[in-house]
Short mmCIF file of N, CA and C in Angstrom, two decimals:
data_model
loop_
_atom_site.label_atom_id
_atom_site.label_comp_id
_atom_site.label_asym_id
_atom_site.label_seq_id
_atom_site.Cartn_x
_atom_site.Cartn_y
_atom_site.Cartn_z
N UNK A 1 14.42 -7.60 -20.80
CA UNK A 1 13.21 -7.22 -21.21
C UNK A 1 12.30 -6.63 -20.04
N UNK A 2 11.40 -5.63 -20.25
CA UNK A 2 10.72 -5.24 -19.22
C UNK A 2 9.42 -5.97 -19.09
N UNK A 3 9.12 -5.97 -17.77
CA UNK A 3 7.57 -6.63 -17.41
C UNK A 3 6.59 -5.92 -17.97
N UNK A 4 5.22 -6.60 -18.14
CA UNK A 4 4.19 -5.89 -18.52
C UNK A 4 3.60 -4.83 -17.41
N UNK A 5 3.95 -5.02 -16.15
CA UNK A 5 3.61 -4.16 -14.98
C UNK A 5 4.58 -2.99 -15.40
N UNK A 6 6.09 -3.06 -15.51
CA UNK A 6 6.67 -1.99 -15.57
C UNK A 6 6.38 -0.99 -16.89
N UNK A 7 5.96 -1.39 -17.91
CA UNK A 7 5.60 -0.77 -18.87
C UNK A 7 4.12 -0.21 -18.81
N UNK A 8 3.14 -0.71 -18.23
CA UNK A 8 2.10 -0.12 -17.93
C UNK A 8 2.20 0.79 -16.93
N UNK A 9 3.02 0.26 -15.88
CA UNK A 9 3.21 1.70 -15.00
C UNK A 9 3.99 3.06 -15.28
N UNK A 10 4.90 2.56 -16.25
CA UNK A 10 5.66 3.64 -17.25
C UNK A 10 4.52 4.60 -17.89
N UNK A 11 3.84 3.78 -18.54
CA UNK A 11 2.66 4.66 -19.43
C UNK A 11 1.66 5.41 -18.50
N UNK A 12 1.34 4.62 -17.70
CA UNK A 12 0.35 5.58 -16.65
C UNK A 12 1.14 6.77 -16.18
N UNK A 13 2.32 6.56 -15.52
CA UNK A 13 3.28 7.63 -14.93
C UNK A 13 3.27 8.74 -15.88
N UNK A 14 3.76 8.46 -17.20
CA UNK A 14 4.12 9.38 -18.14
C UNK A 14 2.74 10.13 -18.49
N UNK A 15 1.54 9.60 -18.54
CA UNK A 15 0.28 10.27 -18.73
C UNK A 15 0.04 11.29 -17.80
N UNK A 16 0.11 10.68 -16.53
CA UNK A 16 -0.36 11.50 -15.20
C UNK A 16 0.67 12.97 -15.32
N UNK A 17 1.97 12.73 -15.63
CA UNK A 17 2.64 13.87 -15.57
C UNK A 17 2.59 14.73 -16.73
N UNK A 18 2.13 14.15 -17.85
CA UNK A 18 1.89 15.14 -19.32
C UNK A 18 0.70 15.91 -19.30
N UNK A 19 -0.34 14.97 -18.53
CA UNK A 19 -1.77 15.65 -18.76
C UNK A 19 -1.82 16.68 -17.74
N UNK A 20 -1.32 16.96 -16.69
CA UNK A 20 -1.37 18.08 -15.71
C UNK A 20 -2.71 18.01 -15.45
N UNK A 21 -3.49 17.15 -14.93
CA UNK A 21 -4.82 17.03 -14.63
C UNK A 21 -5.19 18.26 -13.77
N UNK A 22 -6.20 18.72 -13.88
CA UNK A 22 -6.65 19.97 -13.05
C UNK A 22 -8.11 19.48 -12.53
N UNK A 23 -8.04 19.50 -11.11
CA UNK A 23 -9.73 19.33 -10.66
C UNK A 23 -10.04 20.71 -9.82
N UNK A 24 -11.01 21.49 -10.42
CA UNK A 24 -11.54 22.61 -9.73
C UNK A 24 -10.33 23.75 -9.65
N UNK A 25 -9.46 23.77 -10.50
CA UNK A 25 -8.28 24.63 -10.89
C UNK A 25 -6.86 24.09 -9.85
N UNK A 26 -7.10 22.62 -9.37
CA UNK A 26 -5.85 22.60 -8.40
C UNK A 26 -5.33 21.64 -9.24
N UNK A 27 -4.01 21.63 -9.69
CA UNK A 27 -3.30 20.75 -10.40
C UNK A 27 -2.47 19.59 -9.22
N UNK A 28 -2.52 18.33 -9.89
CA UNK A 28 -1.92 17.72 -8.69
C UNK A 28 -0.40 17.84 -8.90
N UNK A 29 0.04 17.82 -7.89
CA UNK A 29 1.29 18.13 -7.20
C UNK A 29 2.43 18.33 -8.28
N UNK A 30 2.59 19.42 -8.93
CA UNK A 30 3.12 19.71 -10.02
C UNK A 30 4.68 19.49 -9.79
N UNK A 31 5.30 20.12 -8.50
CA UNK A 31 6.49 20.01 -7.70
C UNK A 31 6.92 18.85 -7.38
N UNK A 32 6.01 17.70 -7.44
CA UNK A 32 6.21 16.08 -6.75
C UNK A 32 6.64 16.12 -5.61
N UNK A 33 6.19 17.14 -4.34
CA UNK A 33 6.27 17.19 -3.16
C UNK A 33 5.63 15.74 -2.57
N UNK A 34 4.47 15.29 -2.89
CA UNK A 34 4.33 13.91 -2.51
C UNK A 34 5.22 12.76 -2.79
N UNK A 35 5.60 12.52 -4.08
CA UNK A 35 6.49 11.73 -4.17
C UNK A 35 7.88 11.67 -3.63
N UNK A 36 8.52 13.10 -3.49
CA UNK A 36 9.85 13.44 -2.76
C UNK A 36 9.72 13.06 -1.52
N UNK A 37 8.64 13.36 -0.83
CA UNK A 37 8.40 13.00 0.58
C UNK A 37 8.25 11.47 0.93
N UNK A 38 7.40 10.97 -0.15
CA UNK A 38 7.33 9.19 -0.15
C UNK A 38 8.79 8.71 -0.20
N UNK A 39 9.51 8.99 -1.10
CA UNK A 39 10.80 8.39 -1.20
C UNK A 39 11.61 8.70 -0.12
N UNK A 40 11.53 10.07 0.39
CA UNK A 40 12.31 10.03 1.91
C UNK A 40 11.92 8.87 2.89
N UNK A 41 10.33 9.08 3.05
CA UNK A 41 9.89 7.84 3.86
C UNK A 41 10.39 6.53 3.76
N UNK A 42 10.32 6.04 2.23
CA UNK A 42 10.47 4.64 2.13
C UNK A 42 11.99 4.40 2.30
N UNK A 43 12.93 5.47 2.21
CA UNK A 43 14.26 5.42 2.31
C UNK A 43 14.50 4.99 3.77
N UNK A 44 13.61 5.18 4.53
CA UNK A 44 13.73 4.99 5.98
C UNK A 44 13.42 3.53 6.63
N UNK A 45 12.91 3.06 5.64
CA UNK A 45 12.03 1.76 6.08
C UNK A 45 13.05 0.43 5.80
N UNK A 46 13.09 -0.33 6.73
CA UNK A 46 14.01 -1.51 6.80
C UNK A 46 13.29 -2.59 5.76
N UNK A 47 13.32 -2.32 4.56
CA UNK A 47 13.31 -3.29 3.50
C UNK A 47 14.47 -2.99 2.46
N UNK A 48 14.74 -4.13 1.94
CA UNK A 48 15.76 -4.00 0.84
C UNK A 48 15.69 -3.24 -0.37
N UNK A 49 16.68 -2.51 -0.73
CA UNK A 49 16.92 -1.67 -2.12
C UNK A 49 16.06 -2.51 -2.97
N UNK A 50 16.44 -3.78 -3.26
CA UNK A 50 15.90 -4.49 -4.53
C UNK A 50 14.28 -4.54 -4.40
N UNK A 51 13.97 -4.74 -3.25
CA UNK A 51 12.27 -4.29 -3.25
C UNK A 51 11.77 -3.08 -3.82
N UNK A 52 12.39 -1.85 -3.31
CA UNK A 52 12.10 -0.68 -3.60
C UNK A 52 12.42 -0.43 -5.01
N UNK A 53 13.40 -1.00 -5.57
CA UNK A 53 13.55 -0.76 -7.13
C UNK A 53 12.63 -1.53 -7.79
N UNK A 54 12.25 -2.70 -7.52
CA UNK A 54 11.27 -3.62 -8.17
C UNK A 54 9.79 -2.82 -8.39
N UNK A 55 9.39 -2.28 -7.16
CA UNK A 55 8.23 -1.49 -6.97
C UNK A 55 8.23 0.03 -7.22
N UNK A 56 9.35 0.59 -7.85
CA UNK A 56 9.55 1.83 -7.87
C UNK A 56 8.22 2.46 -8.76
N UNK A 57 7.76 1.85 -9.91
CA UNK A 57 6.44 2.56 -10.64
C UNK A 57 5.04 2.34 -9.85
N UNK A 58 5.29 1.50 -8.79
CA UNK A 58 4.04 1.49 -8.00
C UNK A 58 4.41 2.81 -7.06
N UNK A 59 5.19 3.06 -6.20
CA UNK A 59 5.33 4.16 -5.66
C UNK A 59 5.15 5.38 -6.57
N UNK A 60 5.48 5.65 -7.63
CA UNK A 60 5.40 6.83 -8.36
C UNK A 60 3.75 6.95 -8.59
N UNK A 61 2.96 5.62 -9.16
CA UNK A 61 1.76 5.91 -9.56
C UNK A 61 0.65 5.99 -8.18
N UNK A 62 1.23 5.54 -7.11
CA UNK A 62 0.53 5.70 -5.91
C UNK A 62 0.62 7.32 -5.13
N UNK A 63 1.86 7.82 -5.63
CA UNK A 63 1.73 9.42 -5.05
C UNK A 63 0.95 10.25 -6.03
N UNK A 64 1.13 9.91 -7.37
CA UNK A 64 0.07 10.70 -8.48
C UNK A 64 -1.26 10.35 -8.12
N UNK A 65 -1.46 9.32 -8.13
CA UNK A 65 -2.94 9.09 -7.56
C UNK A 65 -3.59 9.65 -6.38
N UNK A 66 -2.80 9.59 -5.35
CA UNK A 66 -2.94 10.41 -4.06
C UNK A 66 -2.83 11.84 -4.29
N UNK A 67 -2.15 12.42 -4.95
CA UNK A 67 -2.08 13.90 -5.21
C UNK A 67 -3.28 14.55 -6.28
N UNK A 68 -3.62 13.40 -6.97
CA UNK A 68 -4.50 13.99 -7.91
C UNK A 68 -5.85 13.78 -7.50
N UNK A 69 -6.48 12.82 -6.82
CA UNK A 69 -7.40 12.37 -6.24
C UNK A 69 -7.89 13.06 -5.07
N UNK A 70 -6.85 13.58 -4.16
CA UNK A 70 -7.03 13.87 -3.09
C UNK A 70 -6.28 15.59 -3.00
N UNK A 71 -6.19 15.91 -3.94
CA UNK A 71 -5.59 17.34 -4.02
C UNK A 71 -6.54 18.40 -3.18
N UNK A 72 -7.34 18.05 -2.83
CA UNK A 72 -8.20 19.01 -1.91
C UNK A 72 -7.84 18.77 -0.35
N UNK A 73 -7.15 17.69 -0.44
CA UNK A 73 -6.66 17.58 1.15
C UNK A 73 -5.09 18.30 1.41
N UNK A 74 -4.75 18.37 2.67
CA UNK A 74 -3.42 18.37 3.09
C UNK A 74 -2.21 17.55 2.39
N UNK A 75 -1.15 18.27 2.31
CA UNK A 75 -0.25 17.10 1.76
C UNK A 75 0.05 15.89 2.52
N UNK A 76 0.03 16.19 4.05
CA UNK A 76 0.61 15.19 4.93
C UNK A 76 -0.71 13.74 4.49
N UNK A 77 -1.73 14.19 4.33
CA UNK A 77 -3.04 13.30 3.84
C UNK A 77 -2.64 12.63 2.61
N UNK A 78 -2.13 13.54 1.57
CA UNK A 78 -1.82 12.99 0.45
C UNK A 78 -0.66 11.70 0.36
N UNK A 79 0.29 12.37 1.59
CA UNK A 79 1.39 11.16 1.45
C UNK A 79 1.00 9.95 2.01
N UNK A 80 0.03 10.33 3.23
CA UNK A 80 -0.46 9.08 3.94
C UNK A 80 -1.32 7.79 2.85
N UNK A 81 -2.08 8.50 1.88
CA UNK A 81 -2.65 7.71 1.02
C UNK A 81 -2.00 7.01 -0.03
N UNK A 82 -0.71 7.80 -0.20
CA UNK A 82 0.07 7.33 -1.27
C UNK A 82 0.88 6.09 -0.62
N UNK A 83 1.38 6.29 0.55
CA UNK A 83 2.21 5.25 1.26
C UNK A 83 1.04 3.94 1.41
N UNK A 84 -0.07 4.48 2.01
CA UNK A 84 -1.29 3.25 2.21
C UNK A 84 -1.29 2.59 0.98
N UNK A 85 -1.46 3.17 -0.11
CA UNK A 85 -1.68 2.61 -1.40
C UNK A 85 -0.59 1.78 -2.11
N UNK A 86 0.52 2.41 -1.76
CA UNK A 86 1.80 1.58 -2.29
C UNK A 86 1.91 0.30 -1.55
N UNK A 87 1.90 0.32 -0.12
CA UNK A 87 1.95 -0.89 0.75
C UNK A 87 0.79 -1.52 0.68
N UNK A 88 -0.26 -1.47 0.18
CA UNK A 88 -1.62 -2.43 -0.08
C UNK A 88 -1.27 -3.06 -1.40
N UNK A 89 -0.78 -2.46 -2.42
CA UNK A 89 -0.24 -3.09 -3.60
C UNK A 89 0.70 -4.11 -3.50
N UNK A 90 1.81 -3.73 -2.73
CA UNK A 90 2.77 -4.48 -2.63
C UNK A 90 2.67 -5.70 -1.66
N UNK A 91 1.54 -5.61 -0.74
CA UNK A 91 1.24 -6.77 0.07
C UNK A 91 0.40 -7.55 -0.92
N UNK A 92 -0.26 -7.28 -1.74
CA UNK A 92 -1.12 -8.04 -2.80
C UNK A 92 -0.22 -8.73 -3.73
N UNK A 93 0.68 -8.19 -4.33
CA UNK A 93 1.61 -8.49 -5.39
C UNK A 93 2.75 -9.17 -4.98
N UNK A 94 3.31 -8.80 -3.83
CA UNK A 94 4.69 -9.55 -3.46
C UNK A 94 4.13 -10.68 -2.59
N UNK A 95 5.15 -11.64 -2.83
CA UNK A 95 4.83 -13.06 -1.95
C UNK A 95 5.06 -13.18 -0.66
N UNK A 96 4.45 -12.73 -0.14
CA UNK A 96 4.88 -12.53 1.37
C UNK A 96 4.59 -14.13 1.95
N UNK A 97 5.28 -14.71 2.81
CA UNK A 97 5.28 -15.83 3.61
C UNK A 97 3.82 -15.88 3.94
N UNK A 98 3.23 -17.27 3.96
CA UNK A 98 2.11 -17.57 4.35
C UNK A 98 1.77 -17.23 5.87
N UNK A 99 2.90 -17.63 6.33
CA UNK A 99 2.55 -17.29 8.11
C UNK A 99 2.96 -16.09 8.52
N UNK A 100 3.45 -15.09 7.84
CA UNK A 100 3.45 -13.57 7.86
C UNK A 100 2.09 -13.25 7.93
N UNK A 101 1.35 -13.59 6.73
CA UNK A 101 -0.24 -13.26 6.62
C UNK A 101 -1.24 -13.55 7.62
N UNK A 102 -0.94 -15.12 7.97
CA UNK A 102 -1.82 -15.79 8.77
C UNK A 102 -1.72 -14.94 10.43
N UNK A 103 -0.28 -14.56 10.53
CA UNK A 103 -0.09 -14.08 12.00
C UNK A 103 -0.37 -12.65 12.15
N UNK A 104 -0.78 -11.86 10.99
CA UNK A 104 -0.53 -10.35 10.92
C UNK A 104 -1.56 -9.81 11.91
N UNK A 105 -2.94 -10.18 12.01
CA UNK A 105 -3.80 -9.36 13.03
C UNK A 105 -3.24 -9.57 14.61
N UNK A 106 -3.17 -10.93 14.89
CA UNK A 106 -2.51 -11.12 16.15
C UNK A 106 -1.41 -10.32 16.57
N UNK A 107 -0.37 -10.27 15.63
CA UNK A 107 0.62 -9.74 15.98
C UNK A 107 0.38 -7.99 15.96
N UNK A 108 -0.52 -7.48 15.14
CA UNK A 108 -0.71 -6.39 15.32
C UNK A 108 -1.45 -5.81 16.49
N UNK A 109 -2.46 -6.59 16.96
CA UNK A 109 -3.08 -6.34 18.13
C UNK A 109 -2.17 -6.40 19.28
N UNK A 110 -1.16 -7.45 19.59
CA UNK A 110 -0.45 -7.39 20.56
C UNK A 110 0.72 -6.91 20.57
N UNK A 111 1.06 -6.18 19.63
CA UNK A 111 1.95 -5.18 19.54
C UNK A 111 3.61 -5.61 19.08
N UNK A 112 3.64 -7.20 18.80
CA UNK A 112 4.65 -7.67 18.23
C UNK A 112 5.07 -7.33 16.81
N UNK A 113 6.46 -7.56 16.54
CA UNK A 113 6.85 -7.12 15.40
C UNK A 113 6.36 -8.15 14.25
N UNK A 114 6.20 -7.71 13.20
CA UNK A 114 5.30 -8.45 11.95
C UNK A 114 6.90 -9.55 11.58
N UNK A 115 6.16 -10.49 10.86
CA UNK A 115 7.16 -11.72 10.34
C UNK A 115 7.67 -11.09 9.04
N UNK A 116 7.25 -10.04 8.18
CA UNK A 116 7.78 -9.45 7.12
C UNK A 116 8.07 -8.11 7.36
N UNK A 117 9.09 -7.40 6.87
CA UNK A 117 9.24 -5.95 7.05
C UNK A 117 8.28 -5.08 6.47
N UNK A 118 7.79 -5.68 5.18
CA UNK A 118 6.45 -4.76 4.55
C UNK A 118 5.32 -4.72 5.47
N UNK A 119 5.20 -5.72 6.18
CA UNK A 119 4.03 -5.80 7.02
C UNK A 119 4.13 -4.67 8.35
N UNK A 120 5.66 -4.71 8.79
CA UNK A 120 5.96 -3.74 9.71
C UNK A 120 5.59 -2.40 9.28
N UNK A 121 5.98 -2.01 7.97
CA UNK A 121 5.65 -0.51 7.56
C UNK A 121 4.29 -0.47 7.42
N UNK A 122 3.39 -1.36 7.00
CA UNK A 122 1.99 -1.29 6.94
C UNK A 122 1.35 -0.97 8.31
N UNK A 123 1.90 -1.77 9.22
CA UNK A 123 1.34 -1.35 10.78
C UNK A 123 1.84 0.07 11.09
N UNK A 124 3.26 0.54 10.83
CA UNK A 124 3.13 1.77 11.04
C UNK A 124 2.26 2.73 10.32
N UNK A 125 1.90 2.55 9.32
CA UNK A 125 0.97 3.57 8.58
C UNK A 125 -0.48 3.50 9.16
N UNK A 126 -0.74 2.06 9.37
CA UNK A 126 -1.86 2.00 10.19
C UNK A 126 -2.05 2.60 11.44
N UNK A 127 -0.93 2.71 12.25
CA UNK A 127 -1.20 3.27 13.57
C UNK A 127 -1.14 4.90 13.58
N UNK A 128 -0.77 5.59 12.26
CA UNK A 128 -0.82 6.80 12.11
C UNK A 128 -1.98 7.12 11.47
N UNK A 129 -3.02 6.29 11.13
CA UNK A 129 -4.20 6.56 10.48
C UNK A 129 -5.04 7.65 11.35
N UNK A 130 -5.10 7.71 12.63
CA UNK A 130 -5.72 8.45 13.68
C UNK A 130 -5.23 9.95 13.48
N UNK A 131 -4.34 10.24 13.01
CA UNK A 131 -3.54 11.23 12.74
C UNK A 131 -4.18 12.28 11.46
N UNK A 132 -4.70 11.29 10.95
CA UNK A 132 -5.52 12.20 9.52
C UNK A 132 -6.76 11.80 9.38
N UNK A 133 -7.29 11.24 10.09
CA UNK A 133 -9.04 10.95 9.80
C UNK A 133 -9.73 10.78 11.11
N UNK A 134 -10.73 11.22 11.03
CA UNK A 134 -11.49 11.17 12.60
C UNK A 134 -11.49 9.64 13.14
N UNK A 135 -12.02 9.70 14.33
CA UNK A 135 -11.64 8.17 14.82
C UNK A 135 -12.68 7.33 14.39
N UNK A 136 -13.78 7.51 13.96
CA UNK A 136 -14.75 6.47 13.34
C UNK A 136 -14.25 6.00 12.18
N UNK A 137 -13.82 6.86 11.29
CA UNK A 137 -13.21 6.78 10.00
C UNK A 137 -11.85 5.77 9.95
N UNK A 138 -10.97 6.47 10.98
CA UNK A 138 -9.69 5.71 11.07
C UNK A 138 -10.02 3.93 11.69
N UNK A 139 -11.18 3.77 12.53
CA UNK A 139 -11.40 2.50 12.84
C UNK A 139 -11.75 1.83 11.60
N UNK A 140 -12.23 2.37 10.75
CA UNK A 140 -12.90 1.83 9.58
C UNK A 140 -11.78 1.25 8.51
N UNK A 141 -10.90 2.28 8.68
CA UNK A 141 -9.58 2.05 7.62
C UNK A 141 -8.80 0.71 8.24
N UNK A 142 -8.67 0.98 9.53
CA UNK A 142 -8.00 -0.07 10.25
C UNK A 142 -8.60 -1.51 10.11
N UNK A 143 -9.99 -1.34 10.27
CA UNK A 143 -10.50 -2.84 10.65
C UNK A 143 -10.54 -3.22 9.04
N UNK A 144 -10.98 -2.63 8.00
CA UNK A 144 -10.75 -2.92 6.55
C UNK A 144 -9.37 -3.38 6.03
N UNK A 145 -8.57 -2.67 6.65
CA UNK A 145 -6.68 -3.22 6.21
C UNK A 145 -6.67 -4.35 6.87
N UNK A 146 -7.00 -4.77 8.07
CA UNK A 146 -6.76 -6.06 8.63
C UNK A 146 -7.65 -7.29 8.00
N UNK A 147 -8.85 -6.75 7.48
CA UNK A 147 -9.62 -7.94 6.68
C UNK A 147 -8.90 -8.04 5.49
N UNK A 148 -8.22 -7.07 4.86
CA UNK A 148 -7.50 -7.29 3.77
C UNK A 148 -6.31 -8.36 3.68
N UNK A 149 -5.57 -7.83 4.66
CA UNK A 149 -4.28 -8.92 5.10
C UNK A 149 -4.90 -10.27 5.31
N UNK A 150 -6.17 -10.48 6.21
CA UNK A 150 -6.53 -11.71 6.21
C UNK A 150 -6.97 -12.44 5.23
N UNK A 151 -7.79 -11.78 4.34
CA UNK A 151 -7.96 -12.31 2.90
C UNK A 151 -7.06 -12.65 2.07
N UNK A 152 -5.83 -12.17 2.21
CA UNK A 152 -4.45 -12.37 1.71
C UNK A 152 -4.21 -13.99 2.03
N UNK A 153 -4.25 -13.98 3.14
CA UNK A 153 -3.99 -15.31 3.82
C UNK A 153 -5.05 -16.43 3.58
N UNK A 154 -6.03 -16.05 3.62
CA UNK A 154 -7.15 -17.14 2.77
C UNK A 154 -6.95 -17.43 1.51
N UNK A 155 -6.48 -16.41 0.79
CA UNK A 155 -6.36 -16.60 -0.59
C UNK A 155 -5.17 -17.55 -0.66
N UNK A 156 -4.09 -17.44 0.00
CA UNK A 156 -2.71 -18.35 -0.10
C UNK A 156 -3.27 -19.84 0.33
N UNK A 157 -4.17 -19.78 1.27
CA UNK A 157 -4.56 -21.25 1.65
C UNK A 157 -5.74 -21.73 0.73
N UNK A 158 -6.47 -21.13 -0.21
CA UNK A 158 -7.26 -21.44 -1.31
C UNK A 158 -6.47 -22.05 -2.25
N UNK A 159 -5.22 -21.73 -2.52
CA UNK A 159 -4.60 -21.94 -3.77
C UNK A 159 -3.94 -23.24 -3.74
N UNK A 160 -3.73 -23.71 -2.43
CA UNK A 160 -3.12 -24.98 -2.10
C UNK A 160 -4.32 -25.96 -2.02
N UNK A 161 -5.47 -25.57 -1.79
CA UNK A 161 -6.75 -26.67 -1.55
C UNK A 161 -7.11 -27.29 -2.89
N UNK A 162 -7.35 -28.54 -2.65
CA UNK A 162 -7.83 -29.23 -3.85
C UNK A 162 -9.44 -29.47 -3.28
N UNK A 163 -10.49 -29.40 -4.57
CA UNK A 163 -11.68 -29.51 -4.55
C UNK A 163 -12.09 -30.88 -4.77
N UNK A 164 -12.93 -31.44 -4.14
CA UNK A 164 -13.52 -32.90 -4.64
C UNK A 164 -14.30 -32.52 -5.62
N UNK A 165 -14.29 -33.33 -6.60
CA UNK A 165 -15.12 -33.45 -7.82
C UNK A 165 -16.59 -33.21 -7.54
N UNK A 166 -17.33 -33.71 -6.43
CA UNK A 166 -18.50 -33.46 -6.02
C UNK A 166 -18.86 -31.99 -5.57
N UNK A 167 -17.80 -31.16 -5.29
CA UNK A 167 -17.90 -29.79 -4.79
C UNK A 167 -18.04 -28.99 -5.94
N UNK A 168 -17.46 -29.63 -7.25
CA UNK A 168 -17.66 -28.75 -8.58
C UNK A 168 -19.03 -28.71 -9.15
N UNK A 169 -20.02 -29.40 -8.45
CA UNK A 169 -21.17 -29.36 -9.17
C UNK A 169 -21.46 -30.27 -10.38
#
């Protein structure tokens, strides 16, 4: 039986392919260059094939989003945005170990390997941010990305926290 996420992903992907969306005469990646290059890139990552198969619909939608919303930018920027989007969705959705989320920032800043391969891939993407954006914009993207992962760690911690009845008001 297909999950709701798979069904929704297939529906969105199918819609994007059939709609041939055009913004100012630019059609989103009709030859699938962004998706092809994203698949080449993810095939080089040190993450399990099971993971990539599970999130394949997420990769497709991330590529379609980047190619349609950022069709006015070079393909390399679209690829960056597609991979960044894909990884943030995976980090949010995939049950990463709490310790991996908690130690993300310290490991990023100290240059240590992350405690989960998805986070290693995310660090690689973040390190390339300066290649596609101005220095100030790159700093904001990286800062917000670190905040995002830290918030994921806080969310994990809050799920196990019990509130006192007096705190509920």
